[in-house]
PDB file of C-alpha atoms and ligand atoms in Angstrom:
ATOM      1  CA  MET A  15       0.842  14.873 -46.923  1.00 95.00           C
ATOM      2  CA  ASN A  16       0.660  18.726 -45.989  1.00 97.00           C
ATOM      3  CA  ILE A  17       1.640  21.184 -48.795  1.00 98.00           C
ATOM      4  CA  VAL A  18       1.796  24.956 -48.802  1.00 98.00           C
ATOM      5  CA  LEU A  19       2.450  26.914 -51.838  1.00 98.00           C
ATOM      6  CA  LEU A  20       3.822  30.271 -51.761  1.00 98.00           C
ATOM      7  CA  GLY A  21       4.918  32.486 -54.677  1.00 98.00           C
ATOM      8  CA  PRO A  22       3.792  35.793 -56.279  1.00 97.00           C
ATOM      9  CA  PRO A  23       0.558  36.115 -58.528  1.00 96.00           C
ATOM     10  CA  GLY A  24       1.376  34.259 -61.668  1.00 94.00           C
ATOM     11  CA  ALA A  25       4.488  31.813 -60.417  1.00 96.00           C
ATOM     12  CA  GLY A  26       2.254  28.978 -61.321  1.00 94.00           C
ATOM     13  CA  LYS A  27       0.598  27.972 -57.781  1.00 96.00           C
ATOM     14  CA  GLY A  28      -2.893  27.129 -58.860  1.00 94.00           C
ATOM     15  CA  THR A  29      -1.517  25.290 -61.645  1.00 93.00           C
ATOM     16  CA  GLN A  30       0.730  22.903 -59.471  1.00 97.00           C
ATOM     17  CA  GLY A  31      -1.690  23.114 -56.639  1.00 97.00           C
ATOM     18  CA  ALA A  32      -4.364  21.369 -58.785  1.00 95.00           C
ATOM     19  CA  ARG A  33      -2.156  18.813 -60.402  1.00 95.00           C
ATOM     20  CA  ILE A  34      -0.329  17.597 -57.131  1.00 96.00           C
ATOM     21  CA  ALA A  35      -3.746  17.492 -55.468  1.00 96.00           C
ATOM     22  CA  ASP A  36      -5.012  15.468 -58.272  1.00 95.00           C
ATOM     23  CA  ARG A  37      -2.236  12.955 -57.724  1.00 94.00           C
ATOM     24  CA  LEU A  38      -2.140  12.694 -54.179  1.00 95.00           C
ATOM     25  CA  ALA A  39      -6.209  12.794 -53.674  1.00 96.00           C
ATOM     26  CA  VAL A  40      -6.269  15.288 -51.522  1.00 97.00           C
ATOM     27  CA  PRO A  41      -8.271  18.718 -51.473  1.00 98.00           C
ATOM     28  CA  HIS A  42      -6.711  21.882 -53.465  1.00 97.00           C
ATOM     29  CA  ILE A  43      -7.732  24.735 -51.157  1.00 98.00           C
ATOM     30  CA  SER A  44      -7.032  27.991 -52.675  1.00 97.00           C
ATOM     31  CA  THR A  45      -7.679  31.029 -50.416  1.00 98.00           C
ATOM     32  CA  GLY A  46      -8.061  33.064 -53.641  1.00 96.00           C
ATOM     33  CA  ASP A  47     -10.745  30.851 -54.745  1.00 94.00           C
ATOM     34  CA  LEU A  48     -12.542  30.513 -51.683  1.00 96.00           C
ATOM     35  CA  PHE A  49     -12.369  34.427 -51.373  1.00 96.00           C
ATOM     36  CA  ARG A  50     -13.841  34.388 -55.100  1.00 93.00           C
ATOM     37  CA  ALA A  51     -16.945  32.227 -54.127  1.00 93.00           C
ATOM     38  CA  MET A  52     -17.522  34.218 -50.495  1.00 94.00           C
ATOM     39  CA  ARG A  53     -17.507  37.584 -52.425  1.00 93.00           C
ATOM     40  CA  ARG A  54     -20.505  36.926 -54.573  1.00 90.00           C
ATOM     41  CA  ASP A  55     -22.697  36.644 -51.298  1.00 93.00           C
ATOM     42  CA  ASN A  56     -25.038  39.357 -50.247  1.00 93.00           C
ATOM     43  CA  THR A  57     -23.412  40.048 -47.132  1.00 95.00           C
ATOM     44  CA  ALA A  58     -21.519  42.580 -44.911  1.00 96.00           C
ATOM     45  CA  LEU A  59     -18.627  39.986 -45.153  1.00 96.00           C
ATOM     46  CA  ALA A  60     -18.633  39.467 -48.755  1.00 96.00           C
ATOM     47  CA  VAL A  61     -18.859  43.508 -49.439  1.00 97.00           C
ATOM     48  CA  GLN A  62     -15.757  43.808 -47.168  1.00 96.00           C
ATOM     49  CA  ILE A  63     -13.784  41.137 -48.852  1.00 97.00           C
ATOM     50  CA  ARG A  64     -14.801  42.694 -52.320  1.00 95.00           C
ATOM     51  CA  SER A  65     -13.099  46.018 -50.957  1.00 95.00           C
ATOM     52  CA  TYR A  66      -9.844  44.366 -50.261  1.00 96.00           C
ATOM     53  CA  MET A  67      -9.538  42.250 -53.129  1.00 95.00           C
ATOM     54  CA  ASP A  68     -10.381  45.024 -55.802  1.00 93.00           C
ATOM     55  CA  ARG A  69      -7.587  47.046 -54.399  1.00 94.00           C
ATOM     56  CA  GLY A  70      -5.053  43.930 -54.561  1.00 94.00           C
ATOM     57  CA  MET A  71      -4.648  44.335 -50.551  1.00 96.00           C
ATOM     58  CA  TYR A  72      -4.846  41.140 -48.398  1.00 97.00           C
ATOM     59  CA  VAL A  73      -8.093  40.041 -46.578  1.00 98.00           C
ATOM     60  CA  PRO A  74      -7.636  41.031 -42.646  1.00 98.00           C
ATOM     61  CA  ASP A  75      -5.713  37.847 -41.119  1.00 98.00           C
ATOM     62  CA  GLU A  76      -8.669  37.289 -38.943  1.00 97.00           C
ATOM     63  CA  ILE A  77     -11.385  36.501 -41.580  1.00 97.00           C
ATOM     64  CA  THR A  78      -8.454  34.263 -43.738  1.00 98.00           C
ATOM     65  CA  VAL A  79      -7.218  32.078 -40.579  1.00 98.00           C
ATOM     66  CA  GLN A  80     -10.934  31.420 -39.608  1.00 97.00           C
ATOM     67  CA  MET A  81     -11.736  30.845 -43.164  1.00 97.00           C
ATOM     68  CA  VAL A  82      -9.062  28.320 -43.409  1.00 98.00           C
ATOM     69  CA  GLU A  83      -9.602  26.607 -40.100  1.00 97.00           C
ATOM     70  CA  ASN A  84     -13.029  26.068 -40.984  1.00 97.00           C
ATOM     71  CA  ARG A  85     -11.975  24.332 -44.240  1.00 97.00           C
ATOM     72  CA  LEU A  86      -9.305  22.150 -42.980  1.00 97.00           C
ATOM     73  CA  MET A  87     -11.910  20.870 -40.305  1.00 95.00           C
ATOM     74  CA  LYS A  88     -13.534  19.186 -43.127  1.00 97.00           C
ATOM     75  CA  GLU A  89     -13.735  15.621 -43.674  1.00 96.00           C
ATOM     76  CA  ASP A  90     -12.137  15.614 -46.959  1.00 96.00           C
ATOM     77  CA  ALA A  91      -8.659  17.371 -45.735  1.00 96.00           C
ATOM     78  CA  ARG A  92      -8.095  14.722 -42.678  1.00 93.00           C
ATOM     79  CA  ARG A  93      -5.665  12.571 -45.209  1.00 92.00           C
ATOM     80  CA  GLY A  94      -3.771  16.028 -46.109  1.00 96.00           C
ATOM     81  CA  TRP A  95      -4.170  19.154 -48.260  1.00 98.00           C
ATOM     82  CA  ILE A  96      -2.783  21.658 -50.593  1.00 98.00           C
ATOM     83  CA  LEU A  97      -3.050  25.481 -49.272  1.00 98.00           C
ATOM     84  CA  ASP A  98      -2.600  27.517 -52.193  1.00 98.00           C
ATOM     85  CA  GLY A  99      -2.264  31.165 -51.160  1.00 97.00           C
ATOM     86  CA  PHE A 100      -2.032  30.578 -47.511  1.00 98.00           C
ATOM     87  CA  PRO A 101      -0.373  31.756 -45.401  1.00 98.00           C
ATOM     88  CA  ARG A 102       0.426  35.104 -46.790  1.00 98.00           C
ATOM     89  CA  THR A 103       1.541  36.715 -43.539  1.00 98.00           C
ATOM     90  CA  HIS A 104       3.767  36.063 -40.777  1.00 97.00           C
ATOM     91  CA  ALA A 105       0.594  35.865 -38.535  1.00 98.00           C
ATOM     92  CA  GLN A 106      -0.962  33.716 -40.622  1.00 98.00           C
ATOM     93  CA  ALA A 107       2.063  31.596 -40.816  1.00 98.00           C
ATOM     94  CA  ILE A 108       1.797  31.365 -36.573  1.00 98.00           C
ATOM     95  CA  ALA A 109      -1.751  30.614 -36.794  1.00 98.00           C
ATOM     96  CA  LEU A 110      -1.455  27.570 -39.415  1.00 98.00           C
ATOM     97  CA  GLN A 111       1.544  26.302 -36.919  1.00 97.00           C
ATOM     98  CA  ASP A 112      -0.976  26.590 -33.964  1.00 97.00           C
ATOM     99  CA  MET A 113      -3.605  24.564 -35.715  1.00 96.00           C
ATOM    100  CA  LEU A 114      -1.091  21.677 -36.666  1.00 96.00           C
ATOM    101  CA  GLN A 115       0.539  21.707 -33.309  1.00 95.00           C
ATOM    102  CA  ARG A 116      -3.162  20.882 -31.609  1.00 94.00           C
ATOM    103  CA  ARG A 117      -3.616  18.221 -34.211  1.00 92.00           C
ATOM    104  CA  ARG A 118       0.020  17.014 -33.737  1.00 93.00           C
ATOM    105  CA  SER A 119       0.314  17.301 -37.629  1.00 95.00           C
ATOM    106  CA  ARG A 120       3.089  19.370 -39.583  1.00 96.00           C
ATOM    107  CA  VAL A 121       3.785  21.187 -42.945  1.00 97.00           C
ATOM    108  CA  ASP A 122       5.378  18.497 -44.723  1.00 97.00           C
ATOM    109  CA  ILE A 123       6.480  20.884 -47.896  1.00 98.00           C
ATOM    110  CA  ALA A 124       6.606  24.289 -48.351  1.00 98.00           C
ATOM    111  CA  PHE A 125       7.083  25.112 -52.058  1.00 98.00           C
ATOM    112  CA  HIS A 126       8.501  28.584 -53.083  1.00 98.00           C
ATOM    113  CA  ILE A 127       7.807  29.254 -56.808  1.00 98.00           C
ATOM    114  CA  SER A 128       9.407  32.338 -58.081  1.00 97.00           C
ATOM    115  CA  ALA A 129       9.506  33.725 -61.436  1.00 97.00           C
ATOM    116  CA  PRO A 130      10.903  37.395 -62.456  1.00 96.00           C
ATOM    117  CA  THR A 131       8.392  40.097 -62.619  1.00 95.00           C
ATOM    118  CA  GLY A 132       8.175  40.458 -66.273  1.00 94.00           C
ATOM    119  CA  VAL A 133       7.317  36.785 -66.828  1.00 94.00           C
ATOM    120  CA  LEU A 134       4.561  37.530 -63.723  1.00 95.00           C
ATOM    121  CA  LEU A 135       3.337  40.321 -65.683  1.00 94.00           C
ATOM    122  CA  ASP A 136       2.772  38.591 -69.463  1.00 91.00           C
ATOM    123  CA  ARG A 137       1.313  35.619 -67.665  1.00 91.00           C
ATOM    124  CA  LEU A 138      -1.206  37.558 -65.765  1.00 92.00           C
ATOM    125  CA  ALA A 139      -2.113  39.652 -68.624  1.00 90.00           C
ATOM    126  CA  GLY A 140      -3.210  36.789 -70.646  1.00 91.00           C
ATOM    127  CA  ARG A 141      -4.724  34.351 -67.758  1.00 93.00           C
ATOM    128  CA  LEU A 142      -8.274  33.405 -68.246  1.00 95.00           C
ATOM    129  CA  VAL A 143     -10.257  31.447 -65.222  1.00 93.00           C
ATOM    130  CA  CYS A 144     -13.131  29.412 -65.478  1.00 94.00           C
ATOM    131  CA  SER A 145     -16.097  30.598 -63.349  1.00 90.00           C
ATOM    132  CA  GLY A 146     -17.367  27.139 -62.766  1.00 91.00           C
ATOM    133  CA  CYS A 147     -14.287  24.859 -61.884  1.00 92.00           C
ATOM    134  CA  THR A 148     -11.983  27.696 -61.366  1.00 89.00           C
ATOM    135  CA  ALA A 149      -9.178  25.805 -64.058  1.00 91.00           C
ATOM    136  CA  ILE A 150      -6.573  28.214 -65.520  1.00 91.00           C
ATOM    137  CA  TYR A 151      -5.747  29.031 -68.946  1.00 93.00           C
ATOM    138  CA  HIS A 152      -3.701  31.581 -71.074  1.00 93.00           C
ATOM    139  CA  VAL A 153      -4.528  33.233 -74.253  1.00 93.00           C
ATOM    140  CA  ILE A 154      -1.471  32.311 -75.848  1.00 90.00           C
ATOM    141  CA  SER A 155       0.505  29.308 -73.842  1.00 88.00           C
ATOM    142  CA  LYS A 156      -2.831  27.393 -72.885  1.00 91.00           C
ATOM    143  CA  PRO A 157      -5.656  28.700 -75.123  1.00 95.00           C
ATOM    144  CA  PRO A 158      -9.211  26.783 -74.514  1.00 97.00           C
ATOM    145  CA  ARG A 159     -10.456  24.621 -77.276  1.00 97.00           C
ATOM    146  CA  ARG A 160     -13.478  27.127 -77.835  1.00 96.00           C
ATOM    147  CA  GLU A 161     -12.805  30.784 -77.115  1.00 95.00           C
ATOM    148  CA  MET A 162     -13.844  31.818 -73.717  1.00 96.00           C
ATOM    149  CA  VAL A 163     -15.246  28.099 -72.753  1.00 97.00           C
ATOM    150  CA  CYS A 164     -13.592  25.727 -70.212  1.00 97.00           C
ATOM    151  CA  ASP A 165     -12.514  22.683 -71.650  1.00 97.00           C
ATOM    152  CA  GLN A 166     -13.275  20.685 -68.166  1.00 95.00           C
ATOM    153  CA  CYS A 167     -16.824  21.898 -67.457  1.00 96.00           C
ATOM    154  CA  GLY A 168     -18.092  24.105 -70.475  1.00 96.00           C
ATOM    155  CA  ASP A 169     -18.716  27.333 -68.126  1.00 96.00           C
ATOM    156  CA  ALA A 170     -17.902  30.600 -69.342  1.00 96.00           C
ATOM    157  CA  LEU A 171     -14.104  31.571 -68.923  1.00 96.00           C
ATOM    158  CA  GLN A 172     -13.331  35.129 -67.343  1.00 93.00           C
ATOM    159  CA  ARG A 173     -10.368  37.472 -66.642  1.00 92.00           C
ATOM    160  CA  ARG A 174      -9.939  38.356 -62.893  1.00 88.00           C
ATOM    161  CA  SER A 175     -11.114  41.906 -61.725  1.00 84.00           C
ATOM    162  CA  ASP A 176      -7.853  41.880 -59.866  1.00 89.00           C
ATOM    163  CA  GLU A 177      -5.649  41.455 -62.983  1.00 88.00           C
ATOM    164  CA  ASP A 178      -5.900  45.120 -64.459  1.00 89.00           C
ATOM    165  CA  PRO A 179      -2.163  46.007 -64.700  1.00 89.00           C
ATOM    166  CA  GLU A 180      -2.440  48.568 -62.011  1.00 91.00           C
ATOM    167  CA  ILE A 181      -3.834  46.149 -59.336  1.00 93.00           C
ATOM    168  CA  VAL A 182      -1.553  43.276 -60.455  1.00 93.00           C
ATOM    169  CA  ARG A 183       1.706  45.908 -59.610  1.00 93.00           C
ATOM    170  CA  GLN A 184      -0.311  46.618 -56.250  1.00 95.00           C
ATOM    171  CA  ARG A 185      -0.428  42.477 -55.514  1.00 95.00           C
ATOM    172  CA  LEU A 186       3.164  42.049 -56.329  1.00 96.00           C
ATOM    173  CA  ALA A 187       4.120  44.927 -53.908  1.00 96.00           C
ATOM    174  CA  VAL A 188       1.860  43.361 -51.219  1.00 97.00           C
ATOM    175  CA  TYR A 189       3.502  40.209 -51.637  1.00 97.00           C
ATOM    176  CA  ALA A 190       7.067  41.352 -51.544  1.00 97.00           C
ATOM    177  CA  ALA A 191       6.230  43.155 -48.343  1.00 97.00           C
ATOM    178  CA  GLN A 192       4.087  40.559 -46.734  1.00 97.00           C
ATOM    179  CA  THR A 193       4.650  37.355 -48.021  1.00 97.00           C
ATOM    180  CA  GLU A 194       8.412  37.368 -49.043  1.00 96.00           C
ATOM    181  CA  PRO A 195       9.493  37.418 -45.519  1.00 95.00           C
ATOM    182  CA  ILE A 196       7.774  34.049 -44.602  1.00 97.00           C
ATOM    183  CA  ILE A 197       9.838  32.096 -46.889  1.00 97.00           C
ATOM    184  CA  ASP A 198      12.529  32.344 -44.072  1.00 97.00           C
ATOM    185  CA  PHE A 199       9.895  31.194 -41.666  1.00 97.00           C
ATOM    186  CA  TYR A 200       9.589  27.754 -43.617  1.00 97.00           C
ATOM    187  CA  ARG A 201      13.615  27.422 -44.341  1.00 97.00           C
ATOM    188  CA  ALA A 202      14.236  27.464 -40.850  1.00 97.00           C
ATOM    189  CA  ILE A 203      11.854  24.743 -40.220  1.00 94.00           C
ATOM    190  CA  GLY A 204      13.612  22.764 -42.421  1.00 95.00           C
ATOM    191  CA  CYS A 205      10.711  22.117 -45.310  1.00 96.00           C
ATOM    192  CA  LEU A 206      11.177  24.663 -47.765  1.00 97.00           C
ATOM    193  CA  VAL A 207      11.530  23.503 -51.199  1.00 98.00           C
ATOM    194  CA  GLU A 208      12.448  26.229 -53.827  1.00 98.00           C
ATOM    195  CA  ILE A 209      11.085  26.092 -57.465  1.00 98.00           C
ATOM    196  CA  ASN A 210      11.877  28.376 -60.358  1.00 97.00           C
ATOM    197  CA  GLY A 211       8.608  28.757 -62.029  1.00 97.00           C
ATOM    198  CA  SER A 212       9.965  30.655 -65.200  1.00 96.00           C
ATOM    199  CA  LEU A 213      11.429  26.985 -66.311  1.00 96.00           C
ATOM    200  CA  PRO A 214       9.555  25.053 -68.977  1.00 94.00           C
ATOM    201  CA  LEU A 215       6.360  23.638 -67.365  1.00 93.00           C
ATOM    202  CA  GLU A 216       7.571  20.322 -67.723  1.00 96.00           C
ATOM    203  CA  VAL A 217      10.657  20.832 -65.630  1.00 97.00           C
ATOM    204  CA  VAL A 218       8.662  22.383 -63.292  1.00 97.00           C
ATOM    205  CA  GLU A 219       6.445  19.771 -63.030  1.00 97.00           C
ATOM    206  CA  ARG A 220       9.564  17.185 -62.381  1.00 97.00           C
ATOM    207  CA  GLN A 221      11.020  19.107 -59.872  1.00 97.00           C
ATOM    208  CA  VAL A 222       7.545  19.425 -57.785  1.00 97.00           C
ATOM    209  CA  ASP A 223       6.679  15.817 -58.432  1.00 96.00           C
ATOM    210  CA  GLU A 224      10.512  14.836 -57.359  1.00 96.00           C
ATOM    211  CA  ALA A 225       9.849  16.528 -54.003  1.00 96.00           C
ATOM    212  CA  VAL A 226       6.791  15.568 -53.454  1.00 96.00           C
ATOM    213  CA  LEU A 227       7.981  11.522 -54.065  1.00 93.00           C
ATOM    214  CA  SER A 228      10.706  11.963 -51.866  1.00 91.00           C
ATOM    215  CA  ARG A 229       8.712  13.214 -49.157  1.00 85.00           C
ATOM    216  CA  VAL A 230       5.950  10.374 -49.628  1.00 77.00           C
ATOM    217  CA  ALA A 231       8.939   7.910 -49.618  1.00 67.00           C
ATOM    218  CA  ILE A 232      10.190   9.576 -46.163  1.00 61.00           C
ATOM    219  CA  SER A 233       7.072   9.151 -44.744  1.00 59.00           C
ATOM    220  CA  THR A 234       6.434   5.620 -46.027  1.00 55.00           C
ATOM    221  CA  VAL A 235       9.910   4.559 -44.348  1.00 52.00           C
ATOM    222  CA  GLY A 236       9.340   6.909 -41.114  1.00 45.00           C
TER     223      GLY A 236
HETATM  224  P1  AMP B 310      -4.999  34.773 -55.404  1.00 64.93           P
HETATM  225  O1  AMP B 310      -6.196  33.900 -56.523  1.00 64.93           O
HETATM  226  O2  AMP B 310      -4.533  33.474 -54.496  1.00 64.93           O
HETATM  227  O3  AMP B 310      -4.138  35.491 -56.051  1.00 64.93           O
HETATM  228  O4  AMP B 310      -5.958  35.697 -54.506  1.00 64.93           O
HETATM  229  C1  AMP B 310      -7.024  36.497 -54.857  1.00 64.93           C
HETATM  230  C2  AMP B 310      -7.145  37.762 -53.773  1.00 64.93           C
HETATM  231  O5  AMP B 310      -7.405  37.046 -52.736  1.00 64.93           O
HETATM  232  C3  AMP B 310      -5.660  38.312 -53.121  1.00 64.93           C
HETATM  233  O6  AMP B 310      -5.168  39.122 -53.804  1.00 64.93           O
HETATM  234  C4  AMP B 310      -6.048  38.679 -51.375  1.00 64.93           C
HETATM  235  O7  AMP B 310      -7.200  40.030 -51.662  1.00 64.93           O
HETATM  236  C5  AMP B 310      -7.288  37.522 -51.217  1.00 64.93           C
HETATM  237  N1  AMP B 310      -6.212  36.552 -50.680  1.00 64.93           N
HETATM  238  C6  AMP B 310      -6.187  35.181 -51.172  1.00 64.93           C
HETATM  239  N2  AMP B 310      -5.574  34.500 -49.930  1.00 64.93           N
HETATM  240  C7  AMP B 310      -5.248  35.307 -49.107  1.00 64.93           C
HETATM  241  C8  AMP B 310      -4.595  35.507 -47.722  1.00 64.93           C
HETATM  242  N3  AMP B 310      -3.938  34.238 -47.421  1.00 64.93           N
HETATM  243  N4  AMP B 310      -4.512  36.262 -47.076  1.00 64.93           N
HETATM  244  C9  AMP B 310      -5.105  37.541 -47.113  1.00 64.93           C
HETATM  245  N5  AMP B 310      -5.790  37.549 -48.553  1.00 64.93           N
HETATM  246  C10 AMP B 310      -5.808  36.625 -49.407  1.00 64.93           C
END
């Protein structure tokens, strides 16, 4: 099963992506996580990536599409994948369609997880991310058992450098301008599932699971 997660920063894409990837035993491919790993390198590309991320801007499509194409060619992605944070522009959505058509494959579900701006700002202000396994925590709603230490792998938790309030506002503006329009692209294809990401976590999880299960049922029958 191939799933795309659309939604503004803080809507819950990472949390849902990790969970359903685990359930379906397919890789959770977060372009933000891939860029955070790449930006640590000592290369000209890393310098370029840092300059975009630190301003809350999108990394150019050519770099992003190439990175995703390479990742989807890996063996573990043959049985399906969860793409979290890709596509984010119209050009990326078209590039993904082309890639899939070449392999006679398709996007089975595009989840659009939304939440009001106030909720997103509160969540992002308290978000902590593990520097090792990328697990996500929140200082109030999901604190780690030991302060600033990941429950899962024991590595240090950190705040993201692009979660300063000014940069967050910029990221939300870029999302509204460049990513919101592609929601209609997936609606037109007929695979869009809308999720209200401000509902309690268990309700969001149930709605996501129901959508996934109904597709599993369809692909088993068809
Ligand atoms: P995220 O962790 O998904 O919020 O992504 C963090 C940052 O990585 C974004 O603000 C962008 O700078 C960059 N990024 C992640 N995914 C993409 C994408 N699909 N296209 C361009 N830039 C991206």
